[in-house]
Amino acid sequence: MKRKEGKHNTEKIRIHMTVNGRCFEIRTEPYRTLLEVLRKDLLLTGVKCGCEDTNCGACTVLLNGNAVKSCSVLAGQADGCRVTTIEGLETERGLHPLQKAFMEHFAVQCGFCTPAMILTAKSLLDKNPHPSEEQIREGLHGNLCRCTGYVKIVEAILAAASGAYGELSERNEEEEQEGRHVF
Amino acid sequence: MYFERYERPETVQEASALLREERESRILAGGTDLVPRLKSGAWKTKMVVDLSRLEELQGVRYTKRGLELGAMVRLAALQEERSLQGAHRLLGECAGHVSSIQVRNMATIGGNSCNASPSADTAPAMLLFNASACIRRGDTEYLLPMDEFYMGAGRTALEQGDILLRFVIPKQPEHTGAAYYKYSIRGDSDISIVGAGAKLVLEEGRIQEARLAFASVSAKTIRIQEAERMLLGQEPTKELFQEAAVLCAGLCAPITDQRASESYRRKMTKVFAEKALASAFRRISGI
């Protein structure tokens, strides 16, 4: 995220996003990515900055429910959209079943890829609640685990899909809250 | 990464005016290639014009011209598209071969063609189906066959200010089969060593039309027309497909890079051309 601060007279753009159910109005430079806005402005550091080149998938967030790599999405592209980060998965009722399953199945080693793995898995299960192992592996193609802990990750997702850690469909973690936060 | 302006015009006219007003501008479709290139400094621009929400560039529909596919249709949506008919379903399969789901959720069918990567997975299907690009230049629209659209690695027939609106893909005859094989080491997230596409139209047991299109074995997506001609009027047999595949391997123009050597690419061109032909044929028989 190298950026020459203060050297340019770029006019800021104004964007509206609902992030984890909270509405935000953000003024930012046009050349900033969604990843930068989430981490640096909104301090949602569960979104990781890995390769910054659309390869590793550590920066995955959900944009209107679909997994995207936020390092290659301009902040402006997320204008008017719903964004979900790992911070948005926990509700009053506790951790998301996928989060519980990752803990129970030791699917977390260094943890750097974990938030993105869980979000990609969530988008996968939202569309296909009972995927096969092959479909899970295919769905996670864009997420690298540098600890190579894939076996445990796939096991955890299969367990979460089986309902062992709670019902997936009853959750509504993106319920919109009132009020607007201006940045 | 630095640029001065991010614009999201609401009409094609507005987009066209913006692109003509600022010559140092770039179109953003999904951004999955543009943004990394701007970040790395490979490309520089003053203005990014986001066309992804233009209504006119959306939609998958059949008209009397055939299948009209909006340039801003996302690859993930195309992969899931239920309305694709017959052999056209290959377009959805090819879209599904592009990278990971995160990329397909942003990337568009128009962007994949405009990038003109020699390895673009949706480009061979465009050539197989004799697709045309509907392009807006100035205040007029015209159709350009996709055979003439790809000019070289990263080069297309588009000029600054042009906007690719949609693809027009003719309806295919009844007994048509089409297939595409992507051969890569690490699945779809990887760039192909060879991408081989084939289309066969059969009439009374003989091949009435044949198309062979390849990714990653030339500076642009290519057809091997000598092999196509050789197939015409013949009865489809394993030996015939082998013969055509040998021609393809000899006539393609691959390079050696970190993914594969030139000679390996030729060998794999033969292997996958034959597989694609056999699969295209099976798909006709399967009707």
XYZ file of C-alpha atoms in Angstrom:
470
model
C 0.000 0.000 0.000
C 2.619 2.515 -1.002
C 1.092 5.872 -1.562
C 2.655 9.247 -2.077
C 0.730 11.220 0.490
C 0.150 14.897 0.078
C 1.816 15.241 -3.302
C -1.310 15.340 -5.355
C -4.271 17.622 -5.473
C -6.774 14.943 -6.255
C -10.368 15.667 -5.548
C -11.791 13.143 -3.138
C -14.768 11.011 -4.025
C -17.683 10.349 -1.724
C -18.866 6.794 -1.310
C -21.579 5.106 0.690
C -21.139 1.584 1.961
C -22.886 -0.620 4.453
C -20.098 -2.434 6.246
C -21.098 -5.245 8.600
C -24.541 -3.708 8.868
C -23.372 -0.166 9.630
C -23.811 2.640 7.099
C -20.744 4.667 6.268
C -20.167 7.766 4.227
C -16.519 7.921 3.271
C -14.560 10.595 1.494
C -11.423 9.208 -0.032
C -8.980 9.615 -2.884
C -10.225 7.981 -6.114
C -7.170 5.733 -6.384
C -7.583 3.957 -3.062
C -8.669 0.343 -2.901
C -11.464 -1.152 -0.856
C -8.766 -2.979 1.133
C -7.101 0.299 2.122
C -10.373 1.912 3.150
C -11.414 -1.086 5.244
C -8.081 -1.476 7.014
C -6.882 2.099 7.362
C -10.068 4.152 7.622
C -12.473 1.716 9.242
C -9.711 -0.164 11.130
C -11.122 -3.532 10.114
C -7.779 -5.288 10.308
C -9.350 -8.733 10.001
C -9.058 -8.014 6.278
C -5.485 -8.987 5.491
C -3.098 -7.418 3.021
C -1.079 -10.244 1.499
C 0.271 -10.266 -2.038
C -1.630 -7.139 -3.169
C -1.683 -8.691 -6.612
C -4.985 -10.627 -6.701
C -3.257 -13.935 -6.078
C -3.297 -14.966 -2.422
C -6.902 -14.131 -1.548
C -6.086 -13.000 2.030
C -7.944 -9.725 1.380
C -11.215 -11.478 0.504
C -14.389 -9.740 1.693
C -18.002 -10.160 0.658
C -19.381 -7.518 -1.683
C -23.171 -7.825 -1.819
C -22.657 -11.367 -0.560
C -20.106 -12.349 -3.216
C -16.472 -13.071 -2.378
C -14.067 -10.570 -3.954
C -10.381 -9.751 -3.521
C -10.486 -6.281 -1.997
C -6.897 -5.443 -3.004
C -8.009 -5.171 -6.615
C -11.349 -3.473 -6.039
C -11.350 0.308 -6.074
C -13.172 1.929 -3.168
C -15.414 3.596 -5.750
C -16.489 0.217 -7.089
C -17.947 -0.604 -3.666
C -20.086 2.551 -3.615
C -23.662 1.665 -2.726
C -22.715 -1.904 -1.810
C -22.942 -4.108 1.255
C -19.544 -5.209 2.516
C -19.005 -8.017 5.007
C -15.688 -8.624 6.726
C -14.785 -11.266 9.290
C -15.679 -8.769 12.024
C -19.269 -8.898 10.793
C -19.820 -12.629 11.207
C -20.167 -12.769 14.986
C -23.624 -11.886 16.295
C -25.198 -11.606 19.741
C -25.658 -15.358 19.565
C -21.926 -15.887 19.302
C -19.467 -16.892 16.642
C -20.564 -17.975 13.197
C -20.727 -21.784 12.768
C -17.804 -21.578 10.338
C -15.714 -19.745 12.935
C -16.547 -22.404 15.536
C -15.769 -25.193 13.076
C -12.390 -23.655 12.184
C -11.474 -23.528 15.886
C -12.668 -27.049 16.676
C -10.969 -28.596 13.653
C -7.643 -26.797 14.141
C -8.108 -25.214 10.733
C -6.110 -22.190 11.876
C -2.328 -22.322 11.900
C -0.709 -18.913 11.548
C -4.176 -17.476 10.995
C -3.299 -15.043 8.237
C -5.483 -16.656 5.595
C -8.265 -17.579 8.024
C -10.629 -14.577 7.784
C -10.579 -14.816 3.986
C -10.988 -18.606 4.038
C -14.040 -18.279 6.276
C -15.614 -15.533 4.152
C -15.028 -17.435 0.910
C -16.489 -20.524 2.563
C -19.490 -18.497 3.722
C -20.222 -17.266 0.207
C -19.835 -20.822 -1.046
C -22.244 -22.250 1.551
C -24.741 -19.431 0.983
C -25.060 -20.612 -2.635
C -24.530 -24.321 -2.076
C -25.351 -25.360 1.508
C -24.179 -28.958 1.084
C -21.063 -28.949 -1.079
C -18.887 -31.982 -1.746
C -15.223 -31.934 -0.771
C -14.352 -31.349 -4.410
C -16.728 -28.381 -4.650
C -15.182 -26.890 -1.509
C -11.667 -27.284 -2.886
C -12.747 -25.756 -6.191
C -14.475 -22.893 -4.365
C -11.367 -22.138 -2.284
C -9.090 -22.067 -5.300
C -8.453 -18.358 -4.904
C -7.320 -18.595 -1.276
C -3.772 -19.602 -0.434
C -2.749 -20.966 2.967
C 0.980 -20.511 3.372
C 0.954 -23.067 6.208
C -0.587 -25.501 3.696
C -3.286 -26.448 6.195
C -5.863 -27.221 3.549
C -6.986 -30.627 4.859
C -8.165 -29.148 8.171
C -9.761 -26.178 6.420
C -11.803 -28.423 4.139
C -12.778 -30.642 7.105
C -13.951 -27.595 9.049
C -16.113 -26.368 6.169
C -17.643 -29.819 5.678
C -18.426 -29.948 9.402
C -20.005 -26.480 9.356
C -22.068 -27.457 6.301
C -23.318 -30.539 8.140
C -24.881 -28.255 10.742
C -22.673 -29.564 13.569
C -21.931 -26.006 14.738
C -25.350 -24.475 14.346
C -27.806 -23.647 11.621
C -26.259 -21.557 8.851
C -29.457 -20.334 7.242
C -31.020 -18.809 10.367
C -28.340 -16.228 10.762
C -28.719 -12.640 9.721
C -25.400 -11.060 10.467
C -25.915 -8.278 7.962
C -28.961 -6.768 9.607
C -28.736 -3.074 8.995
C -28.279 -0.817 11.953
C -29.567 2.710 12.228
C -27.424 5.798 11.947
C -24.671 6.858 9.635
C -20.980 7.083 10.320
C -19.114 9.748 8.404
C -15.400 9.444 7.649
C -1.287 3.609 -7.377
C -2.331 7.058 -8.457
C -4.851 8.579 -10.828
C -6.808 11.792 -10.677
C -10.380 10.833 -11.368
C -12.750 7.922 -10.911
C -15.935 8.350 -12.940
C -18.978 6.138 -13.160
C -21.057 7.488 -16.035
C -24.744 6.665 -16.179
C -25.144 6.445 -19.933
C -23.024 5.209 -22.819
C -23.083 8.707 -24.327
C -21.691 10.144 -21.130
C -19.006 7.428 -20.995
C -18.052 8.034 -24.592
C -17.770 11.789 -24.004
C -15.569 11.265 -20.936
C -13.246 8.903 -22.786
C -12.903 11.323 -25.679
C -12.416 14.345 -23.441
C -9.536 12.765 -21.497
C -7.277 10.753 -23.762
C -5.292 9.445 -20.832
C -8.215 7.446 -19.540
C -8.833 3.764 -19.009
C -12.046 1.797 -18.966
C -12.725 -0.252 -15.847
C -14.966 -3.277 -16.331
C -14.320 -5.595 -13.378
C -10.931 -4.121 -12.521
C -9.309 -7.480 -11.810
C -6.582 -6.807 -14.368
C -6.712 -3.026 -14.532
C -6.244 -2.371 -10.814
C -3.175 -4.653 -10.387
C -1.623 -3.073 -13.489
C -2.200 0.438 -12.202
C -0.798 -0.597 -8.826
C 2.343 -2.131 -10.313
C 2.890 0.925 -12.491
C 2.695 -1.153 -15.680
C -0.088 1.175 -16.782
C -0.595 4.828 -15.958
C -3.729 6.836 -16.419
C -5.354 10.069 -15.334
C -8.904 8.842 -15.256
C -10.608 5.528 -14.621
C -14.053 5.233 -16.206
C -16.110 2.515 -14.526
C -18.617 1.060 -17.003
C -19.633 -1.898 -14.870
C -23.065 -0.540 -13.936
C -24.161 0.701 -17.369
C -27.534 -0.878 -18.030
C -26.955 -0.946 -21.783
C -23.922 -3.205 -21.345
C -25.731 -5.824 -19.275
C -27.909 -8.769 -20.147
C -27.873 -12.181 -21.785
C -30.673 -12.467 -24.338
C -31.580 -14.106 -27.597
C -32.702 -11.868 -30.445
C -33.054 -12.470 -34.176
C -29.310 -11.766 -34.492
C -28.548 -14.607 -32.080
C -27.222 -14.472 -28.554
C -26.522 -10.912 -27.410
C -24.169 -10.890 -24.484
C -23.596 -7.599 -22.661
C -19.930 -6.688 -22.260
C -20.361 -6.079 -18.525
C -21.853 -9.475 -17.736
C -19.768 -10.848 -14.891
C -18.021 -14.153 -15.503
C -19.582 -15.717 -12.384
C -23.035 -14.754 -13.671
C -22.281 -16.164 -17.124
C -21.054 -19.385 -15.540
C -24.421 -19.740 -13.801
C -26.511 -18.492 -16.736
C -29.382 -20.887 -17.401
C -30.686 -19.329 -20.628
C -27.686 -20.336 -22.776
C -28.898 -22.694 -25.476
C -27.249 -25.810 -26.927
C -23.586 -25.410 -27.825
C -23.619 -21.842 -26.456
C -23.390 -23.384 -22.991
C -19.668 -23.620 -23.673
C -19.475 -19.857 -23.036
C -20.534 -20.500 -19.447
C -18.009 -23.316 -19.100
C -15.201 -21.115 -20.424
C -16.196 -18.302 -18.058
C -15.921 -20.834 -15.231
C -12.318 -21.591 -16.208
C -11.174 -18.014 -15.579
C -9.249 -17.842 -12.317
C -10.971 -18.088 -8.918
C -14.527 -17.300 -7.829
C -13.360 -14.007 -6.283
C -12.059 -12.896 -9.668
C -15.088 -14.183 -11.581
C -17.384 -12.264 -9.236
C -15.834 -9.006 -10.490
C -14.372 -9.780 -13.929
C -16.536 -9.366 -17.017
C -16.823 -11.125 -20.364
C -16.024 -7.855 -22.157
C -12.976 -7.209 -19.998
C -11.643 -10.680 -20.674
C -11.720 -9.981 -24.426
C -10.463 -6.384 -24.224
C -7.437 -7.471 -22.198
C -6.566 -9.623 -25.199
C -4.443 -11.936 -23.130
C -3.280 -14.783 -25.373
C -4.420 -17.119 -22.592
C -7.926 -15.654 -22.128
C -10.211 -18.615 -21.526
C -13.352 -17.089 -23.016
C -11.682 -15.938 -26.239
C -11.521 -19.321 -28.035
C -15.300 -19.730 -27.588
C -15.838 -16.358 -29.281
C -13.910 -17.600 -32.316
C -15.594 -21.014 -32.308
C -19.033 -19.426 -32.465
C -18.156 -16.816 -35.068
C -19.015 -14.038 -32.609
C -18.857 -10.341 -33.395
C -18.160 -7.408 -31.137
C -20.635 -4.554 -31.169
C -18.495 -1.465 -30.731
C -19.428 2.142 -30.239
C -16.992 4.491 -31.982
C -17.865 8.154 -31.731
C -21.598 8.308 -32.229
C -21.950 5.170 -34.308
C -22.128 1.483 -33.578
C -20.594 -1.214 -35.735
C -20.024 -4.958 -35.685
C -16.533 -6.392 -35.893
C -15.929 -10.157 -36.215
C -13.943 -11.430 -33.224
C -11.447 -12.944 -35.693
C -10.398 -9.350 -36.394
C -10.775 -8.112 -32.818
C -7.720 -9.771 -31.261
C -4.584 -8.199 -32.735
C -1.825 -9.517 -30.505
C -0.795 -9.876 -26.868
C -2.733 -7.134 -25.082
C -3.772 -5.541 -28.381
C -7.241 -5.306 -29.868
C -8.833 -3.434 -32.760
C -10.295 -0.954 -30.264
C -9.081 2.640 -30.320
C -9.014 5.128 -27.466
C -12.585 6.224 -26.831
C -14.187 3.083 -28.305
C -16.570 1.131 -26.099
C -17.274 -2.570 -26.515
C -21.009 -2.754 -25.896
C -21.846 -6.419 -26.376
C -21.078 -9.584 -28.257
C -23.397 -10.889 -30.943
C -23.094 -14.650 -31.193
C -24.973 -16.364 -34.024
C -27.332 -19.216 -33.254
C -25.642 -22.525 -33.941
C -27.093 -25.210 -36.215
C -28.965 -28.064 -34.578
C -26.240 -30.718 -34.694
C -23.454 -28.653 -33.175
C -21.065 -29.748 -30.474
C -18.403 -27.596 -28.862
C -15.788 -28.185 -26.180
C -12.852 -26.403 -24.543
C -9.991 -27.851 -22.550
C -7.822 -25.738 -20.298
C -4.532 -27.420 -19.545
C -2.713 -25.846 -16.621
C -0.698 -27.105 -13.668
C -2.709 -25.529 -10.865
C -6.248 -25.666 -12.170
C -8.274 -22.637 -13.100
C -6.393 -20.129 -10.915
C -3.371 -20.802 -13.083
C -2.738 -19.515 -16.586
C -3.049 -22.217 -19.202
C -0.174 -23.956 -20.945
C -2.613 -24.697 -23.740
C -6.305 -23.875 -24.126
C -7.912 -25.909 -26.899
C -11.403 -25.361 -28.279
C -13.257 -27.251 -30.994
C -16.646 -26.992 -32.632
C -18.170 -29.475 -35.043
C -21.390 -29.277 -37.018
C -22.579 -32.581 -38.376
C -24.943 -33.253 -41.225
C -25.817 -36.711 -42.496
C -22.845 -38.205 -40.726
C -20.311 -35.798 -42.199
C -18.625 -32.719 -40.830
C -20.289 -29.703 -42.330
C -18.459 -27.076 -40.309
C -15.393 -27.256 -38.089
C -13.671 -24.703 -35.932
C -10.502 -25.024 -33.902
C -9.400 -22.186 -31.630
C -6.496 -22.054 -29.206
C -5.299 -20.026 -26.251
C -1.699 -19.693 -25.063
C -0.035 -21.068 -28.200
C 0.372 -17.799 -30.089
C 0.612 -14.067 -29.369
C -3.169 -13.972 -29.669
C -6.101 -16.356 -29.616
C -5.917 -18.167 -32.943
C -7.804 -20.480 -35.217
C -5.997 -23.139 -37.207
C -7.914 -22.892 -40.454
C -5.884 -25.507 -42.348
C -6.994 -28.097 -39.813
C -10.575 -26.843 -39.981
C -10.617 -27.209 -43.780
C -9.104 -30.656 -43.574
C -12.055 -31.827 -41.458
C -14.754 -30.568 -43.830
C -16.885 -33.176 -45.565
C -15.211 -36.014 -43.675
C -16.739 -38.662 -41.470
C -15.730 -38.063 -37.870
C -13.283 -40.739 -36.738
C -10.551 -40.980 -34.129
C -7.919 -41.114 -36.896
C -9.284 -37.991 -38.540
C -9.206 -36.080 -35.244
C -5.613 -37.242 -34.662
C -4.616 -36.026 -38.089
C -6.209 -32.623 -37.480
C -4.523 -32.397 -34.084
C -1.111 -33.048 -35.639
C -1.747 -30.186 -38.069
C -2.647 -27.880 -35.158
C 0.538 -28.784 -33.294
C 2.604 -27.987 -36.380
C 0.869 -24.731 -37.255
C 0.487 -23.063 -33.866
C 3.158 -20.584 -32.779
C 3.912 -21.087 -29.086
C 6.739 -19.571 -27.074
C 8.882 -20.916 -24.267
C 8.174 -19.273 -20.923
C 8.121 -20.173 -17.230
C 5.046 -22.347 -17.714
C 6.208 -24.576 -20.555
C 8.658 -24.872 -23.409
C 7.686 -24.356 -27.007
C 8.049 -28.033 -27.892
C 6.004 -29.145 -24.876
C 3.254 -26.693 -25.820
C 3.172 -28.154 -29.334
C 2.892 -31.681 -27.958
C 0.108 -30.616 -25.613
C -1.624 -28.772 -28.451
C -1.868 -32.085 -30.252
C -3.138 -33.899 -27.154
C -5.760 -31.310 -26.263
C -6.886 -30.538 -29.818
C -7.714 -34.210 -30.184
C -9.512 -34.268 -26.824
C -11.494 -31.149 -27.747
C -12.539 -32.583 -31.110
C -13.575 -35.889 -29.559
C -15.500 -34.112 -26.834
C -17.217 -31.760 -29.312
C -18.261 -34.809 -31.340
C -19.581 -36.643 -28.248
C -21.647 -33.616 -27.390
C -23.408 -33.806 -30.760
C -24.016 -37.499 -30.340
C -25.360 -36.817 -26.873
C -28.282 -34.786 -28.185
